[in-house]
Short mmCIF file of C-alpha atoms and ligand atoms in Angstrom, two decimals:
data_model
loop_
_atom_site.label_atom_id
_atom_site.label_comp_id
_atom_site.label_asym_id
_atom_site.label_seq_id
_atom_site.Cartn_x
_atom_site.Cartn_y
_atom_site.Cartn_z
CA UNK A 1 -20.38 -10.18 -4.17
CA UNK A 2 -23.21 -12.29 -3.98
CA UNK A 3 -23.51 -15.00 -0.89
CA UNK A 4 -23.07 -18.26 -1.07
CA UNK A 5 -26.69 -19.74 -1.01
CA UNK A 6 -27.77 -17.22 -3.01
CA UNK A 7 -25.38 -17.94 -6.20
CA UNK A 8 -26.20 -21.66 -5.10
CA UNK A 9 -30.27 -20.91 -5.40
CA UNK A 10 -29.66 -19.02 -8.67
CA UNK A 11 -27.60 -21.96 -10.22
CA UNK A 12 -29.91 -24.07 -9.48
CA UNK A 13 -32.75 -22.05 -11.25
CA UNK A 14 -30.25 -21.49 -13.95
CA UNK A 15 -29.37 -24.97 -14.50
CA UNK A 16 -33.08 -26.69 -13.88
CA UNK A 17 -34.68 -24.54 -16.78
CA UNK A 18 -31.57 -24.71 -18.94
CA UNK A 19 -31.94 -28.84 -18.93
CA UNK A 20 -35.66 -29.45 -17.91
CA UNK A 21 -36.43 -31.13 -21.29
CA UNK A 22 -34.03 -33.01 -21.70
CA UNK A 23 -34.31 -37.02 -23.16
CA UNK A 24 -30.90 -38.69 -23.18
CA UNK A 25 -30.22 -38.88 -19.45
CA UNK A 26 -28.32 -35.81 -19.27
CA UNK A 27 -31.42 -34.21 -17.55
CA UNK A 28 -32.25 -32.05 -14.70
CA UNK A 29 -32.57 -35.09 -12.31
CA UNK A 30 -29.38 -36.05 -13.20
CA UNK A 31 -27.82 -32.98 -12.10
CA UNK A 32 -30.22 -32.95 -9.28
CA UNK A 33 -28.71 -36.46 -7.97
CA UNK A 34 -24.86 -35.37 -8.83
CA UNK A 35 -25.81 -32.44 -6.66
CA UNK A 36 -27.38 -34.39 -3.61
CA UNK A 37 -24.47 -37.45 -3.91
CA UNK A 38 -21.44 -34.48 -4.50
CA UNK A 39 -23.21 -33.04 -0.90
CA UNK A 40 -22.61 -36.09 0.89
CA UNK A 41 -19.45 -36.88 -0.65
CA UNK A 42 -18.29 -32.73 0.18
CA UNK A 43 -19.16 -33.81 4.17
CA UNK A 44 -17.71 -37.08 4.37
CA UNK A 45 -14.54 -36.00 2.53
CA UNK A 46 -14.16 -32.40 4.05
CA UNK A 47 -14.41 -30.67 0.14
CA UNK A 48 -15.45 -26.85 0.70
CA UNK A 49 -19.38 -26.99 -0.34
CA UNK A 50 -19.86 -24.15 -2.28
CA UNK A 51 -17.39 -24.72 -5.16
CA UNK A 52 -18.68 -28.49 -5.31
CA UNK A 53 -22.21 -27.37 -4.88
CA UNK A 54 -21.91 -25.15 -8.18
CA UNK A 55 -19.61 -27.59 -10.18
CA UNK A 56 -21.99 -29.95 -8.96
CA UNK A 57 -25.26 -27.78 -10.53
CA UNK A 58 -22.80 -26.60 -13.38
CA UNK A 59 -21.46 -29.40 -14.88
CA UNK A 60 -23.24 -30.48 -17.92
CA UNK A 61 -24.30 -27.13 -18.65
CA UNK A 62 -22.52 -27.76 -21.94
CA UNK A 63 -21.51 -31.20 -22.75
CA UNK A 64 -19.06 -32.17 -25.80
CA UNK A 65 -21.82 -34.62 -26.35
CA UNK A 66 -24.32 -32.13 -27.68
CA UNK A 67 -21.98 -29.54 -29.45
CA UNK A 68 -20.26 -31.35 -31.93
CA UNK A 69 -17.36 -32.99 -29.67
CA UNK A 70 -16.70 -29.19 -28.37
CA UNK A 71 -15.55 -29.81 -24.91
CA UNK A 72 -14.96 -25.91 -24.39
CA UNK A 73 -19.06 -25.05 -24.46
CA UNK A 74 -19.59 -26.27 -20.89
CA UNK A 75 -16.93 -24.59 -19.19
CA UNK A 76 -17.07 -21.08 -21.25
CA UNK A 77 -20.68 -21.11 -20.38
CA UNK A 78 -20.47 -22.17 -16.89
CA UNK A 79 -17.91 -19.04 -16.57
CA UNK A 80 -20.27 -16.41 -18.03
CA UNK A 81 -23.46 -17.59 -15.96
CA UNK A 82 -20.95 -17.57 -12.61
CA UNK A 83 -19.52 -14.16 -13.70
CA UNK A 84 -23.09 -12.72 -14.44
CA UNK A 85 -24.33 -13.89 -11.41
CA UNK A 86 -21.97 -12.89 -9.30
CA UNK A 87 -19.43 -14.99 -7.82
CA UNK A 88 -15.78 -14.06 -6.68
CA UNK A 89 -13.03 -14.67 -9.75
CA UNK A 90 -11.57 -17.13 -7.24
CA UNK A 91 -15.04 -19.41 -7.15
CA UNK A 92 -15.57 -19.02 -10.51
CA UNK A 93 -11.91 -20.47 -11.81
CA UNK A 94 -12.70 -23.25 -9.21
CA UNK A 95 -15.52 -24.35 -10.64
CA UNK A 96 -14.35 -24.06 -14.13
CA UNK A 97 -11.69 -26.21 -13.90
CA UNK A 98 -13.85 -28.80 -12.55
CA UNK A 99 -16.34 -28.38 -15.36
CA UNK A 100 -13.17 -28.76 -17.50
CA UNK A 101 -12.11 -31.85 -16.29
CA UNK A 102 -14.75 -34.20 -14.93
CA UNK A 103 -15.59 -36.33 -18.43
CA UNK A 104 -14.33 -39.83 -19.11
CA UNK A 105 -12.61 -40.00 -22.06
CA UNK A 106 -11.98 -43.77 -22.86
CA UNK A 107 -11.10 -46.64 -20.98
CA UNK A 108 -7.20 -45.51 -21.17
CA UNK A 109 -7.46 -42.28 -20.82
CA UNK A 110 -6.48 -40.50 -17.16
CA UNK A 111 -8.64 -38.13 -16.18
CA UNK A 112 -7.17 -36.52 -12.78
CA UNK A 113 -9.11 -33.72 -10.80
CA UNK A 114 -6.55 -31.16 -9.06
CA UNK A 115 -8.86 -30.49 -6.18
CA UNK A 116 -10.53 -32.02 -3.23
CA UNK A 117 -13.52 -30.45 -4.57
CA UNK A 118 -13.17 -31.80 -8.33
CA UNK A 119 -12.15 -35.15 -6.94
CA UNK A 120 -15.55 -35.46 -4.93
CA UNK A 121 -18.02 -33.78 -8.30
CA UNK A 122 -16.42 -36.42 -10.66
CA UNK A 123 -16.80 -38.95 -8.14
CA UNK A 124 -20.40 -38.00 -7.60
CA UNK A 125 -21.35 -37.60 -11.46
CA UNK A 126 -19.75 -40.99 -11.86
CA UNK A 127 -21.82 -42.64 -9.52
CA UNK A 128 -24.87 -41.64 -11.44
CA UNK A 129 -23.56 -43.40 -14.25
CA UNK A 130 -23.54 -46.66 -12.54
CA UNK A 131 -26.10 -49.04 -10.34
CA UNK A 132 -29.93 -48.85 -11.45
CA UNK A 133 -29.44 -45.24 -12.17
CA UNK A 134 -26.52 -46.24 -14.65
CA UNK A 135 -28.37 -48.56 -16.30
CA UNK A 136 -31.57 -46.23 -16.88
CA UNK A 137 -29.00 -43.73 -18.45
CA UNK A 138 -26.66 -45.77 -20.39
CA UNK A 139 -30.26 -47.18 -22.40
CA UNK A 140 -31.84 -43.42 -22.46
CA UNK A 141 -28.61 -42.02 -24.32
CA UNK A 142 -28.43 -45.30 -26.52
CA UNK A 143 -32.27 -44.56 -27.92
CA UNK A 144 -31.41 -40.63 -28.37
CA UNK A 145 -28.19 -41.62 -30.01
CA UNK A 146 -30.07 -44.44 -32.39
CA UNK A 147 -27.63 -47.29 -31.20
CA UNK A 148 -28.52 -50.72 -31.05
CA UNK A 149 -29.16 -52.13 -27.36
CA UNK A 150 -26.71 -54.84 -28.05
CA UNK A 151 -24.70 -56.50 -31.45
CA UNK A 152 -23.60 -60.07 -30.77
CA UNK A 153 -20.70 -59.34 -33.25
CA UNK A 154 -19.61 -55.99 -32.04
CA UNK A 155 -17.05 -56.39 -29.20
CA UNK A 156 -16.55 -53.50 -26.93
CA UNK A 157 -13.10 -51.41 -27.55
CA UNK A 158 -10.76 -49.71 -24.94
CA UNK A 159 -10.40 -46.34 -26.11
CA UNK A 160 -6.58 -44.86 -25.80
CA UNK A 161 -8.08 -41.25 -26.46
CA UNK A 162 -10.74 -39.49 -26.47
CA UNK A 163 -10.84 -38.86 -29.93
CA UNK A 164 -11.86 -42.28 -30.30
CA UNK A 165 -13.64 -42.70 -27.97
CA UNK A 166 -16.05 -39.74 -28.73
CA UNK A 167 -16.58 -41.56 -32.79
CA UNK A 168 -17.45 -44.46 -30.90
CA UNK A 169 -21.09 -45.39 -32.49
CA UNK A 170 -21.53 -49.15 -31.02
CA UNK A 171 -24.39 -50.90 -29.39
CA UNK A 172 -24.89 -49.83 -25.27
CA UNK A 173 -23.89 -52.89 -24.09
CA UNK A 174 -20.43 -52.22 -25.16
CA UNK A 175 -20.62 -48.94 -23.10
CA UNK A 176 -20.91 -50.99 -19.84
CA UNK A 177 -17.14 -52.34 -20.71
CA UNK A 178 -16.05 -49.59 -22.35
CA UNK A 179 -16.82 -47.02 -19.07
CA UNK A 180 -19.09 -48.51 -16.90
CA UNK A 181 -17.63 -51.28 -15.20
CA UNK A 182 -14.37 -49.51 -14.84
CA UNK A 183 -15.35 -46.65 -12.89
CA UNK A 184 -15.47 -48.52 -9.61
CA UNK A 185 -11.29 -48.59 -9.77
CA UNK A 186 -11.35 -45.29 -10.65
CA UNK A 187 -12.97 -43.36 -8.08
CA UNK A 188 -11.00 -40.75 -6.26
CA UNK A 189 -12.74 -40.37 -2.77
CA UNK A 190 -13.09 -43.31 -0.34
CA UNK A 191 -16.74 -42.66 0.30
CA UNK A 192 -17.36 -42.64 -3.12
CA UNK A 193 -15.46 -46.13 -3.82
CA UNK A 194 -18.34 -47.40 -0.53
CA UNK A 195 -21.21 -46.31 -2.59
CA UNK A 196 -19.68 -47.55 -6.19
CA UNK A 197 -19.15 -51.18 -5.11
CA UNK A 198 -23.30 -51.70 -4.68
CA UNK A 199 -23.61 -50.40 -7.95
CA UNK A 200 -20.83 -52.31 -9.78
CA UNK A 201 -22.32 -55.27 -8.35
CA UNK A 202 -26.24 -54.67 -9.40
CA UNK A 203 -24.38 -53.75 -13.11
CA UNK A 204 -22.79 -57.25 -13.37
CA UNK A 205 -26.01 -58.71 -11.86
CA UNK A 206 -28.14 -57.02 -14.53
CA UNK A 207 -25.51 -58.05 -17.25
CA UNK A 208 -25.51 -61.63 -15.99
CA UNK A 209 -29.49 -61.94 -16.90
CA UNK A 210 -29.31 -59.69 -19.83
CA UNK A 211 -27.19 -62.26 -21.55
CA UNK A 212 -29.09 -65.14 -20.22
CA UNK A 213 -32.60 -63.89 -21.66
CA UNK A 214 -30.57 -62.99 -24.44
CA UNK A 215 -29.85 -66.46 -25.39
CA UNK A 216 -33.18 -67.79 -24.66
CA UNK A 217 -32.29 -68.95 -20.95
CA UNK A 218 -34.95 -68.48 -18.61
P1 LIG B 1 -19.46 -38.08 -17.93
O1 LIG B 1 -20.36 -37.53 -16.91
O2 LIG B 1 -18.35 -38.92 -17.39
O3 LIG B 1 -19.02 -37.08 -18.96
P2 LIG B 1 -21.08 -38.82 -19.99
O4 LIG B 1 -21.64 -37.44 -20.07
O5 LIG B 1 -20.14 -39.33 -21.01
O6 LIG B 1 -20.40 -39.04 -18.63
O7 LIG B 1 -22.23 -39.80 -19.94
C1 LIG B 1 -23.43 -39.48 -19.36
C2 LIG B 1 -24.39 -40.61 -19.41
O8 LIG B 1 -24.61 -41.04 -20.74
C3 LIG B 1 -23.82 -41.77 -18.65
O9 LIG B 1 -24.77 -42.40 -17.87
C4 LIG B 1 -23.28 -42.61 -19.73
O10 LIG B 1 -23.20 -43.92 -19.38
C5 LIG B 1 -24.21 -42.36 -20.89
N1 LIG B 1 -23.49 -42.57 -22.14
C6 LIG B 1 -22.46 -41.87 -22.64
N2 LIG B 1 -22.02 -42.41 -23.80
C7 LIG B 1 -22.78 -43.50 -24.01
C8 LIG B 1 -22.85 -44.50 -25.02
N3 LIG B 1 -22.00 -44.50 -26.04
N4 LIG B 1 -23.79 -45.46 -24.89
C9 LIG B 1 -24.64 -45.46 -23.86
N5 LIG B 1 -24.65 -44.55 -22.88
C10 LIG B 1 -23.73 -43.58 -22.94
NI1 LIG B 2 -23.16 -35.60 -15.61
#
């Protein structure tokens, strides 16, 4: 079996050439960040690094988002690079199921993570999606995807499944109340609920101005 740090320095090879080009936020830094905050989050929390480090590296290596809705690309191919490379059945099946699980899926959809170690990589992928970062994303996606960057008529929906909520084709602002603004109540790990309420805040700060330039207000 291969060690540890190796399969870790391998993923990470893997993973940084597999999504170096990317343009819709779903790039290498991205992972790079979920990797460094899921770290943290693995110490603070007591979550066994390896199987976070590798979800962590892992975990858009496939997104629905990119394969026509397929949510099955990411975690089949996460489970063929693991296998190939090396890592114990045990490991692997870890990390798939937190591969499996981490998206949202609309505003009332539950998306529960078994583990310690799932609870801390959906926590840390989360966070990326909110604060400065968040905001950086949430407009990168929006150009890629040709939406509008906001529709005064358009009001945001609360998606009951995912279904829905993967049609959903509305203007970016809406995505801040459809997902963004609620993932602050829905973090799993109290060190990741710390770091989310900064970047909740800075989110309704930036939405406060948006709408005031918006209608002309200095
Ligand atoms: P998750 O990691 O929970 O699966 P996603 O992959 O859905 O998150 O989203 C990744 C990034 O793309 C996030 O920053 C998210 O806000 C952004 N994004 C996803 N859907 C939209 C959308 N409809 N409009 C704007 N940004 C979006
Ligand atoms: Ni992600």
């Amino acid at each position: 079996m291969t060690s540890p740090q190796t399969l870790i320095d391998k993923t990470r090879a893997h993973v940084e050439s597999a999504l170096s080009d990317d343009g819709s936020g779903h790039d290498w830094w991205h992972v790079h960040r979920v990797w460094s905050l899921a770290k943290a989050l693995a110490d603070a929390e007591g979550a066994a690094r390896t199987v976070v480090e590798l979800a962590a590296l892992l975990h858009d290596i496939g997104d629905w988002k990119f394969h026509g809705g397929d949510e099955t690309v990411g975690p089949a191919r996460a489970a063929e690079w693991l296998t190939s490379a090396g890592a114990d059945p045990q490991t692997v099946s870890a990390v798939v199921e937190i591969v499996s699980g981490i998206s949202f899926k609309g505003a009332g959809v539950p998306t529960p993570m078994r583990t310690l170690e799932g609870r801390v990589v959906q926590d840390a992928d989360r966070l990326d999606a909110m604060g400065a970062m968040g905001i950086a994303r949430a407009f990168a996606y929006g150009g890629h995807a040709d939406r509008l960057i906001y529709h005064p008529g358009q009001p945001p929906v609360m998606h009951q499944s995912f279904e829905q909520y993967k049609k959903n084709d509305g203007h970016t602002i809406n995505h801040f109340y459809e997902k963004l603004l609620l993932l602050k109540d829905r973090m799993n790990t109290a060190a990741g609920k710390k770091i989310a309420e900064e970047r909740h805040r800075f989110m309704e700060i930036y939405l406060e101005r948006f709408f005031k330039e918006w209608n002309g207000e200095s």
